[in-house]
Coordinates of C-alpha atoms and ligand atoms in Angstrom, one line a residue:
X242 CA 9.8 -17.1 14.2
X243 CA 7.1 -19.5 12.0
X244 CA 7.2 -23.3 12.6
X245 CA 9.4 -24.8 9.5
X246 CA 10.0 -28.4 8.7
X247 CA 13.4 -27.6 10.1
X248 CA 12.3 -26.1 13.3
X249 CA 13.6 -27.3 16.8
X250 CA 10.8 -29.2 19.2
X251 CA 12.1 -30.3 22.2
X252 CA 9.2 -33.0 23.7
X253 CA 9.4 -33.0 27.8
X254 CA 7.9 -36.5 28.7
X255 CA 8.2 -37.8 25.0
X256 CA 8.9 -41.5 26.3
X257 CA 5.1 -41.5 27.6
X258 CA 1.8 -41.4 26.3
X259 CA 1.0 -37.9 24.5
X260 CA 4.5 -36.8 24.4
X261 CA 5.4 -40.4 22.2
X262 CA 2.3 -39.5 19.9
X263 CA 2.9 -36.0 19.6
X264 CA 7.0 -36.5 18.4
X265 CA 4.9 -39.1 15.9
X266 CA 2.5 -36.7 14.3
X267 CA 5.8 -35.0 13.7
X268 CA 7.6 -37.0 12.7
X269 CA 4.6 -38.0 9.9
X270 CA 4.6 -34.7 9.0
X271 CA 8.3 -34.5 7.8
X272 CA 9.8 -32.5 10.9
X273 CA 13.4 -33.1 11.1
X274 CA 14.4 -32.1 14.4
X275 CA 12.4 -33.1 17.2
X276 CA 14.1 -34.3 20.0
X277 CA 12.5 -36.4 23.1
X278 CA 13.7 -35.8 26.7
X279 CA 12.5 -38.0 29.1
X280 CA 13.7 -39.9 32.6
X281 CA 13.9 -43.2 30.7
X282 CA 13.9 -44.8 27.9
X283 CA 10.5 -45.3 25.6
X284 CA 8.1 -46.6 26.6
X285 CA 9.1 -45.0 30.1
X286 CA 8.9 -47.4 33.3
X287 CA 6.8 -44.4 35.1
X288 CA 4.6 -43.7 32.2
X289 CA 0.7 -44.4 33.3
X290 CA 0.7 -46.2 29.8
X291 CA 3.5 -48.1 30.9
X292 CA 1.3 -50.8 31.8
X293 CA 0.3 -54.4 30.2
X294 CA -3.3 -53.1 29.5
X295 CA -6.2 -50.3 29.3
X296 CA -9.8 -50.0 28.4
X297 CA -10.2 -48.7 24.9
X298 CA -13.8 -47.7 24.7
X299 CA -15.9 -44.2 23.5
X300 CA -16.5 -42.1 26.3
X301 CA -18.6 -38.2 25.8
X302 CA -17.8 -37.0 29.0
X303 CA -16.9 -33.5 27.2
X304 CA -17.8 -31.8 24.1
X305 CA -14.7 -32.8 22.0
X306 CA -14.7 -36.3 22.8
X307 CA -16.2 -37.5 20.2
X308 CA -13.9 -36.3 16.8
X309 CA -11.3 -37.9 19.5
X310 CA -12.7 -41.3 20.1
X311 CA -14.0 -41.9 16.3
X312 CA -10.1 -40.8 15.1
X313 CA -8.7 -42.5 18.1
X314 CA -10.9 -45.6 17.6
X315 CA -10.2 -45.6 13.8
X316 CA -6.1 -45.4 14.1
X317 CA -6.1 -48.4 16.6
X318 CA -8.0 -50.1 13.9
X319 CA -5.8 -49.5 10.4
X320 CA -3.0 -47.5 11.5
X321 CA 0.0 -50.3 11.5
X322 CA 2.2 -49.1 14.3
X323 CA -1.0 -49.3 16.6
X324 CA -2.9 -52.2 15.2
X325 CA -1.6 -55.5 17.0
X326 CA -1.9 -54.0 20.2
X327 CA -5.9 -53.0 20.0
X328 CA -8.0 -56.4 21.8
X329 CA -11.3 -56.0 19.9
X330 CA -12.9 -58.2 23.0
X331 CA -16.2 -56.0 23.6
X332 CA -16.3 -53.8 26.4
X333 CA -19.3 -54.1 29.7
X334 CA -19.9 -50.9 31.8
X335 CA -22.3 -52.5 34.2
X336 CA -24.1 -51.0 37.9
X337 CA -25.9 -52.0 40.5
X338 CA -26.6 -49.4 42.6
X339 CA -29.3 -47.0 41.4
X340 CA -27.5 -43.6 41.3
X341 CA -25.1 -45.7 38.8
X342 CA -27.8 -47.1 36.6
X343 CA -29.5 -43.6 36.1
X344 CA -25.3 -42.9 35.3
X345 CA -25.3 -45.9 32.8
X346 CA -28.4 -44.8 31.1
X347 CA -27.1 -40.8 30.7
X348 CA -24.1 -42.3 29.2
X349 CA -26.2 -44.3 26.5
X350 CA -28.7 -40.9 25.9
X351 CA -25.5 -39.0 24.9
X352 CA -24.0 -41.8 23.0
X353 CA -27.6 -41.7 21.3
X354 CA -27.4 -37.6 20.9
X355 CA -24.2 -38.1 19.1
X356 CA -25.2 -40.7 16.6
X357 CA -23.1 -43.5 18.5
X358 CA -26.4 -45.3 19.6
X359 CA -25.9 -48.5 16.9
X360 CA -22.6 -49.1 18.6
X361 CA -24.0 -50.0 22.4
X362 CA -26.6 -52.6 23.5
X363 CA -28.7 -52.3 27.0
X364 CA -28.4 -54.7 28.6
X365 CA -31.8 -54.8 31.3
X366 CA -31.1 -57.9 33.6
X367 CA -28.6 -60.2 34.7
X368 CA -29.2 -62.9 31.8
X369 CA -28.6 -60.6 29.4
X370 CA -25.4 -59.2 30.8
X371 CA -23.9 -63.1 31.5
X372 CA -25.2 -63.8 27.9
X373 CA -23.0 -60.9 26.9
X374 CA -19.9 -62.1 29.7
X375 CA -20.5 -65.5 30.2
X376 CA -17.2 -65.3 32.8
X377 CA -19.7 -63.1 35.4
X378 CA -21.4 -65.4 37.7
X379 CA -25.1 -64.8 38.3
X380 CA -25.3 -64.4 42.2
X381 CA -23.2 -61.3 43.1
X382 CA -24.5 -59.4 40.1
X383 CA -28.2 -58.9 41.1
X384 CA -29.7 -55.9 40.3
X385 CA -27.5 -54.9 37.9
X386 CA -28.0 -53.2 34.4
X387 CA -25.4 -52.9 31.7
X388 CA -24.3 -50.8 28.2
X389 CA -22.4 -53.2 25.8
X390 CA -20.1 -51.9 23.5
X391 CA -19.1 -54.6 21.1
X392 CA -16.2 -52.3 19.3
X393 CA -14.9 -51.6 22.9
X394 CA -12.3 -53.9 24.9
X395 CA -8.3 -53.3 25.6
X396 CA -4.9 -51.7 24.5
X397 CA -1.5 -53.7 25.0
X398 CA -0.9 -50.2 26.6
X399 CA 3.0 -50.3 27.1
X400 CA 3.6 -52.7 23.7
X401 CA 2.0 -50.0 21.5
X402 CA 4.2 -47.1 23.1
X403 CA 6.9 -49.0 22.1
X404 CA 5.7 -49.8 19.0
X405 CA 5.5 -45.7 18.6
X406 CA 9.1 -45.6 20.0
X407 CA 10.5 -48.1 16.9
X408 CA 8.5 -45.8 14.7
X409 CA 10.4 -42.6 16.0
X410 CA 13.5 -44.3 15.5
X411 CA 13.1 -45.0 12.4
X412 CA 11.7 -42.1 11.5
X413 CA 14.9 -39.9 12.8
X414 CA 13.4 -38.5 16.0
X415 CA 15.9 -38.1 18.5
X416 CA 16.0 -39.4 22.0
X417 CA 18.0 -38.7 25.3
X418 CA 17.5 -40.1 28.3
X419 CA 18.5 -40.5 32.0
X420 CA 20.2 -36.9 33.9
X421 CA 20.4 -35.1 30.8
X422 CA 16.7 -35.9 29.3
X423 CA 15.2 -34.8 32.9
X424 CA 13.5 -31.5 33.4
X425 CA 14.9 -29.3 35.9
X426 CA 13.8 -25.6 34.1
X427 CA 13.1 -23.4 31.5
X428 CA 15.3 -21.4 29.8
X429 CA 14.0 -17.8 29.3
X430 CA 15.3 -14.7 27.7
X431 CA 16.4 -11.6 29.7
X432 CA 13.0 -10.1 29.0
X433 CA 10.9 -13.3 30.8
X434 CA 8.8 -13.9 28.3
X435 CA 9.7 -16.0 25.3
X436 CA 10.9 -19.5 26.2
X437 CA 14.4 -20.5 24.6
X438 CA 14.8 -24.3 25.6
X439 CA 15.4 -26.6 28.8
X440 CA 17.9 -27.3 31.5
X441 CA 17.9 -30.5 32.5
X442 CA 19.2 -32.5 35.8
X443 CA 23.4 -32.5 35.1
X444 CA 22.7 -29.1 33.9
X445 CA 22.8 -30.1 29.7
X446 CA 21.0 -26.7 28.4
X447 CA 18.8 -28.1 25.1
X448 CA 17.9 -24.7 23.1
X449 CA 14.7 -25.0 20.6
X450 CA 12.1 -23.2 18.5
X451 CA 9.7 -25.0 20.4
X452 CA 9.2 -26.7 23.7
X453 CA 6.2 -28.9 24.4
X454 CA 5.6 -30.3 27.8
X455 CA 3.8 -33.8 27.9
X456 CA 5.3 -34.9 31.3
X457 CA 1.9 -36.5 32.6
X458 CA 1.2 -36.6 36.4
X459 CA 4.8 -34.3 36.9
X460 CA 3.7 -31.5 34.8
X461 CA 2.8 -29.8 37.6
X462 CA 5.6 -30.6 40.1
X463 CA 7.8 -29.5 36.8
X464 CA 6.1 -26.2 36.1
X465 CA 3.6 -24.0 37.9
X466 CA 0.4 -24.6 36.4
X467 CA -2.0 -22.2 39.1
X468 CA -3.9 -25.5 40.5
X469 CA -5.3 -26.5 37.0
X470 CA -3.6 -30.0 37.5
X471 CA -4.0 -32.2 40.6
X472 CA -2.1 -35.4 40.0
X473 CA -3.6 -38.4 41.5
X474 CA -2.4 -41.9 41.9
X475 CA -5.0 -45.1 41.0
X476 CA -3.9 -48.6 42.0
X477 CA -3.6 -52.0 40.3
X478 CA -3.1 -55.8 40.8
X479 CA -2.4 -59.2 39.2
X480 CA -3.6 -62.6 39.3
X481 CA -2.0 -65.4 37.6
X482 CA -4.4 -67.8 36.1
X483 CA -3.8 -71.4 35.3
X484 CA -3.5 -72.1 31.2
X485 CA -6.9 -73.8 31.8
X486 CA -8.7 -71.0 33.8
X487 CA -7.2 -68.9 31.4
X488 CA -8.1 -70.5 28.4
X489 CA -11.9 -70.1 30.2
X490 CA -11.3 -66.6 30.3
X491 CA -9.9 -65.6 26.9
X492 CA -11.7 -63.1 24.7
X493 CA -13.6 -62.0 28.1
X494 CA -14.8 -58.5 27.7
X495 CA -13.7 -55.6 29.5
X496 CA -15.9 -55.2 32.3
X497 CA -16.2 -51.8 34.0
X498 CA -18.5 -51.1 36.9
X499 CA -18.0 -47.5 38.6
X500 CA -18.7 -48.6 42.2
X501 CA -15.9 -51.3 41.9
X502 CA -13.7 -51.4 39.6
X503 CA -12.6 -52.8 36.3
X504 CA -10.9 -55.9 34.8
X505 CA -9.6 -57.8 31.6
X506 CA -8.8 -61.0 30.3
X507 CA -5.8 -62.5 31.0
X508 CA -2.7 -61.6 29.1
X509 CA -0.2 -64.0 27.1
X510 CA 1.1 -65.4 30.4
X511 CA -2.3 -65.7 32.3
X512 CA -1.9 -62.8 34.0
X513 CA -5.4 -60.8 34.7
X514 CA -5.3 -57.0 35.7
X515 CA -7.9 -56.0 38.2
X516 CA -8.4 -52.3 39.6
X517 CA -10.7 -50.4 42.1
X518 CA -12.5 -47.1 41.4
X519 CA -12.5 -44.2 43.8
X520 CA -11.7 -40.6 43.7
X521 CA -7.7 -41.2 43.5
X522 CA -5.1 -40.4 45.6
X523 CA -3.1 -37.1 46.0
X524 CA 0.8 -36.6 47.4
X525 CA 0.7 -33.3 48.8
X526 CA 3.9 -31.5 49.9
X527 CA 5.6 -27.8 49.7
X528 CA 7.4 -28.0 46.5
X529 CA 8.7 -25.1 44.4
X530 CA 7.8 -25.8 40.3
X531 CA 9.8 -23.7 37.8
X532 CA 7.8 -20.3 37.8
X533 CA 5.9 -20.9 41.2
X534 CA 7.4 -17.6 43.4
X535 CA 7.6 -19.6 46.2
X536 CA 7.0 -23.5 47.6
X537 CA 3.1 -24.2 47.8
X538 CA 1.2 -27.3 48.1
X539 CA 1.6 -29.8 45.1
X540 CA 0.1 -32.9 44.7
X541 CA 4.2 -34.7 43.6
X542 CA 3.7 -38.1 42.0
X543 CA 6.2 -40.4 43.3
X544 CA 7.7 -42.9 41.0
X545 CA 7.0 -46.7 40.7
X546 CA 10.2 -47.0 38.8
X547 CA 12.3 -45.3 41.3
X548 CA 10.6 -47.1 43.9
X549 CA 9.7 -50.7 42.9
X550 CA 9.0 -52.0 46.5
X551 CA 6.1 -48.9 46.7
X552 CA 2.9 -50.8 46.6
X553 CA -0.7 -49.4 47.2
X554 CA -2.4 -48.5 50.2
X555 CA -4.1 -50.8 53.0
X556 CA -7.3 -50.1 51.8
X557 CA -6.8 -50.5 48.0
X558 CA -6.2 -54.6 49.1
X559 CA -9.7 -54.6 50.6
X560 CA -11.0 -52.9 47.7
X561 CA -9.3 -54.7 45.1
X562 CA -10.1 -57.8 47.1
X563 CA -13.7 -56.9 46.9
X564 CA -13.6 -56.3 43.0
X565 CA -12.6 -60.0 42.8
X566 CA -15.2 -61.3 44.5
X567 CA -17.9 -60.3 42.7
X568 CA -16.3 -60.1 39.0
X569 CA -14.3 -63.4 39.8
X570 CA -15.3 -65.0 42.5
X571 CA -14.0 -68.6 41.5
X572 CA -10.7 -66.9 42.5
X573 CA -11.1 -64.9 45.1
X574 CA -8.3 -67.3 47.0
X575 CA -6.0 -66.5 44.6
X576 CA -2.5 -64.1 46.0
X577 CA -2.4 -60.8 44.1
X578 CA 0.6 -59.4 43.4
X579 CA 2.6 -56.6 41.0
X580 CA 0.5 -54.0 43.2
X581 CA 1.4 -50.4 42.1
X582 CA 0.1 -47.1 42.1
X583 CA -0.2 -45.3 39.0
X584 CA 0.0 -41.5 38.6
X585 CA -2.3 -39.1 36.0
X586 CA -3.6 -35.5 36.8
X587 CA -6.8 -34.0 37.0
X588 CA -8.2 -30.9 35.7
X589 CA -11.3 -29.6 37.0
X590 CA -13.3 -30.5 34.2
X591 CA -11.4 -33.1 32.7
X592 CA -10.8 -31.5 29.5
X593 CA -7.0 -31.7 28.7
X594 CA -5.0 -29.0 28.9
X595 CA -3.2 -28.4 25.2
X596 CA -2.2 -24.8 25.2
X597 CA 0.4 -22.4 24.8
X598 CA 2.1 -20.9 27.9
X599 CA 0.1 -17.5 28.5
X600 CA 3.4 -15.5 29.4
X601 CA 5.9 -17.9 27.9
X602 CA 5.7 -17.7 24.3
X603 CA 7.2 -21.1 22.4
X604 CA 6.5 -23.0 25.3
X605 CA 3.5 -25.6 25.1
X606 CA 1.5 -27.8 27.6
X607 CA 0.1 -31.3 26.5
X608 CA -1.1 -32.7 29.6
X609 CA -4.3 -32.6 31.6
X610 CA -5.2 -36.5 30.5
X611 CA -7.2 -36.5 33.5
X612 CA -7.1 -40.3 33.9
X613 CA -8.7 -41.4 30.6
X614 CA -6.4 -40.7 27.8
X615 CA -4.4 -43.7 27.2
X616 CA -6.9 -44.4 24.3
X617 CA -6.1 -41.3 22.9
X618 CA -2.3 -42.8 22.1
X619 CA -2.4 -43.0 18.2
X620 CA -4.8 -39.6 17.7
X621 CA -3.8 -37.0 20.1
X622 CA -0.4 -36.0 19.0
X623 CA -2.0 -35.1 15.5
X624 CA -3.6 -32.2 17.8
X625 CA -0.9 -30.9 19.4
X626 CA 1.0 -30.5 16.0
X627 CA -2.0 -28.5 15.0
X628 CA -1.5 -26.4 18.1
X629 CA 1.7 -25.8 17.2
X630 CA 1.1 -24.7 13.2
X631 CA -1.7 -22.8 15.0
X632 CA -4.8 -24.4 12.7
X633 CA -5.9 -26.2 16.1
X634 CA -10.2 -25.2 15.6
X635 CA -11.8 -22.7 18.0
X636 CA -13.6 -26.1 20.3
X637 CA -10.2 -27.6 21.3
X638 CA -8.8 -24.3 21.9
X639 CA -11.7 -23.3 23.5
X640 CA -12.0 -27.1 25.7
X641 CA -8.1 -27.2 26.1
X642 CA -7.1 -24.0 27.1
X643 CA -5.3 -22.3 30.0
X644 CA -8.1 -22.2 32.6
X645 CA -6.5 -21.3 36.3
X646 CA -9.7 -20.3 38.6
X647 CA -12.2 -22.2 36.0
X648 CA -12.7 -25.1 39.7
X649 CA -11.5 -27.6 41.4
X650 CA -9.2 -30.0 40.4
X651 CA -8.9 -31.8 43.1
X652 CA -12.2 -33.2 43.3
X653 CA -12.5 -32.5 39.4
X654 CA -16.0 -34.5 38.0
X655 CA -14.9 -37.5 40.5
X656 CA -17.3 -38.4 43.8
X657 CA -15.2 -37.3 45.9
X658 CA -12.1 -35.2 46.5
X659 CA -9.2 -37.6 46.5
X660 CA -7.5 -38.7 50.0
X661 CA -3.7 -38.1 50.5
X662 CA -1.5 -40.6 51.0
X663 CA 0.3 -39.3 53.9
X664 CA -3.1 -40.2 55.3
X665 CA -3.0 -44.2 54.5
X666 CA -0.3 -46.4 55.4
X667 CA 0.8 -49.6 53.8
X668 CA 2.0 -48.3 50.4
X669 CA 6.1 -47.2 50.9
X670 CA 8.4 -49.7 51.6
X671 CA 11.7 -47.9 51.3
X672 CA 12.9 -44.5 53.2
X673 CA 13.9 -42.7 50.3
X674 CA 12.9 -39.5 48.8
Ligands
FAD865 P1 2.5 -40.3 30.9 O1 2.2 -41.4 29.9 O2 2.6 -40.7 32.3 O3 3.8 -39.7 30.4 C1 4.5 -38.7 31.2 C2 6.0 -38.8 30.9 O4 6.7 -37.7 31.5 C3 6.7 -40.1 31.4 O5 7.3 -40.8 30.3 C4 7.7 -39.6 32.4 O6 8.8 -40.4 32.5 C5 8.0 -38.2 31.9 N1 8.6 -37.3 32.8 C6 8.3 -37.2 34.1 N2 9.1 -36.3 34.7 C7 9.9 -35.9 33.8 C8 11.0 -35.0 33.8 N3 11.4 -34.3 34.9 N4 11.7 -34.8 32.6 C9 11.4 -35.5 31.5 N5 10.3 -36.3 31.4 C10 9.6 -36.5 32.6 N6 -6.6 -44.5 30.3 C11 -7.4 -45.1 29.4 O7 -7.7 -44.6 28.3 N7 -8.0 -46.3 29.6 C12 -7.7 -47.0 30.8 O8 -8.2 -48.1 31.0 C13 -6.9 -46.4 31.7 N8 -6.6 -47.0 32.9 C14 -5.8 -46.4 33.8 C15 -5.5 -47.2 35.0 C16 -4.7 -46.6 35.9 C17 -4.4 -47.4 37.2 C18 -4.1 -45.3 35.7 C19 -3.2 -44.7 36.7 C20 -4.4 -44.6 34.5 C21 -5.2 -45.2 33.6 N9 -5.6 -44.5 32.4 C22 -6.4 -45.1 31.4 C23 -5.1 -43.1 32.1 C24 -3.9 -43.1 31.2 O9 -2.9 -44.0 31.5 C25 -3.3 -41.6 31.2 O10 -4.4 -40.7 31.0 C26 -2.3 -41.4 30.1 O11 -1.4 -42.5 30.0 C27 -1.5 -40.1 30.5 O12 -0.6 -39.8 29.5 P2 0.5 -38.7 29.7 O13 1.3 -38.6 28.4 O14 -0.2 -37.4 30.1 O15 1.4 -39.1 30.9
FSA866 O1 -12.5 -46.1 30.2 C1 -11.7 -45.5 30.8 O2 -11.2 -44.4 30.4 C2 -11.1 -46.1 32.0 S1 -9.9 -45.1 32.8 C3 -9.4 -46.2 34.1 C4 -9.1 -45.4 35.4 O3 -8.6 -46.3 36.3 C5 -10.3 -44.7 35.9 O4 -11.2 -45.7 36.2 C6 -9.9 -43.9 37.2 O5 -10.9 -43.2 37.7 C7 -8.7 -43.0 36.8 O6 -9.2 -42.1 35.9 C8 -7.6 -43.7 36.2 O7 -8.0 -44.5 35.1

């Protein structure tokens, strides 16, 4: 039956990142009955956006990036529910090493090609990069080049979720939570092939029109996706800065260096966010997603939330360690602490993967963020209601689609293939499952 204002949409995952935005772009559209299932409540403790910041920043890594960074970028600047939460404090993508210069400099071609080139500044040696972060220090950045992006800097990632989740409220959208808002399968019709709604964990069956599923690094642990998603876990740390360091460090921009890592200036409390870069890490175990004939290998994310005392592996500390000392090397004494892993999933070529089930008719997939789509919050939901009222165009079809065989997603466009973390001790602290 055609998608009506009165239509059923049942949102799997609608307490994270593109499932809150797409029960939005609903919601703005006058649909009356879309209901949010998720494990908790918006903004959801295991969301990767559940987090006190991200980078928000244009990136062309693939050919539809660009209508979604200008619309994302434009939304974070006037759009009200996303506003507040949108740090305008410049953004530094800076390399040493020369493979990651000639990197740097592709990046600034394409942004060039696309007619971004008036928004970044090269930045050729290390004065002009300190004149640009006065915070760096001069002597462990030698070498180095940099691209500027003075409309670039950070997200109040989990604020502006829940800033979407008083919208949705207030807006009528309905929310349940806990057992009977977690995924356990689909419900089909005798003949397999049209999709009828969801049975969750105490066995609640939610029937719908529509069923979109936006459950991040678990989509594929949820439902057989033929390899196209391999979720992957990237790790985090604080630092809490005196009010005086602090106050030294306000307005800092992003910086972002793809040899080391990444970090921001410090948050309301003092608190500064530093991560590592690296190819991620994978969870693989035999595991049996709705629709998969039999257990196979799945990379399963495993839960922060349900596992507070989880940290990271042994070797993010030297990593992360090693990220201080050359971004902040005043305070590379100081403890870190709040160390987490934080789950997203790969596709092969890091499109996303926004598409309607091939053999189950009313059931949708919005997931495939591939570890850069938290910027994507206010915008990306608008797209996915296009899917739906099937006026999506032909290049996000065409860049979103269902791909199984298309290549790896395990090693997607990363260095590397990503380690598993049965390999790396010093992360679990509890015995449970
Ligand atoms: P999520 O936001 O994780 O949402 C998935 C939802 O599904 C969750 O709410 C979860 O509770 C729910 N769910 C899971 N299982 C079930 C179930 N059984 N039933 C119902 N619901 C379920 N992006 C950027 O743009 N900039 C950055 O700087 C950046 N930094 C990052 C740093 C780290 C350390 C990490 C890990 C990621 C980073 N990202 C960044 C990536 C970004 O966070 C993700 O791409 C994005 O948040 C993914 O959104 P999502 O909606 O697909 O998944
Ligand atoms: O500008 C960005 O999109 C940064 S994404 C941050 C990050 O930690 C990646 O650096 C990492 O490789 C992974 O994709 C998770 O997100």
């Amino acid at each position: 039956s055609s998608l009506t204002l009165d239509s059923s949409i049942l949102i799997v995952g609608g307490g994270g990142t593109i499932g809150s935005s797409t029960a939005l772009h609903l919601a703005r559209k006058g649909y009356r009955n879309v209901r949010i299932l998720d494990v908790y409540p918006i903004p959801s403790a295991q969301s990767a956006g559940n987090d006190i910041n991200k980078i928000m920043g244009t990136s062309l890594r693939n050919p539809v990036d660009k209508r979604l960074s200008v619309g994302a970028e434009e939304m974070w600047s006037t759009d009200e529910t996303f506003r507040p939460y949108y740090h305008r404090t410049g953004r530094l993508d800076c390399a040493g090493k020369p493979e990651s210069i000639a990197n740097l400099r592709d990046d600034l071609e394409k942004l060039q090609a696309a007619g971004l080139g008036h928004t970044v500044k090269w930045l050729d040696n290390e004065a002009s990069i300190i004149e640009h972060v006065p915070q760096l220090e001069m002597s462990p950045i030698q070498g180095w080049k940099g691209l500027y992006f003075k409309d670039g800097g950070w997200l109040a990632a989990a604020k502006a979720i829940d800033s979407v989740g008083h919208e949705l409220q207030r807006r009528g959208v309905q929310f349940t939570f806990g057992a009977s808002g977690t995924f356990k399968s689909l419900i089909l019709a005798e003949d397999g092939k049209v999709c009828l709604g969801v049975c969750t964990e105490d066995g609640t069956k939610w029937y719908a029109d529509r069923v979109v599923l936006a459950a991040g690094a678990w989509s594929p642990a949820l439902v057989d996706l033929k390899e196209q998603c391999v979720s992957k876990a990237w790790g985090y740390a604080h630092m809490q800065l005196t009010p005086e360091e602090a106050s030294q460090y306000a307005g800092c921009p992003v910086v972002y260096n793809e040899d080391l890592g990444f970090f921001f200036e410090p948050n309301e409390h003092g608190v500064v966010k530093v991560c590592d870069e690296f190819p991620g890490f994978t969870r693989y175990k035999l595991h049996q997603p709705f629709g998969a004939p039999a257990p196979t290998m799945v990379s399963v994310p495993r839960s922060h939330a349900r596992h507070p005392t989880d940290t990271y592996p042994d070797v993010s500390e030297v990593t992360i360690s090693k990220a201080v000392s050359v971004f902040l090397p005043r305070f590379e004494d100081k403890d870190l602490f709040n160390r987490a892993l934080c789950w997203c999933t790969d596709t092969a070529d890091a499109n996303l993967l926004i598409t309607e089930h091939p053999e189950w008719q009313n059931f949708f997939l919005a997931t495939g963020d591939s570890g850069h789509s938290f910027k994507l919050l206010p915008i990306i939901g608008k797209y996915v209601v296009e899917l739906l009222e099937g006026t999506l165009k032909p290049d996000m079809r065409e860049a979103w689609r269902w791909r199984p065989g298309s290549g790896d997603a395990r090693k997607s466009r990363r260095a590397a293939r990503a380690k598993d973390l049965a390999d790396l001790p010093g992360w679990r602290h509890d015995p449970f499952n």
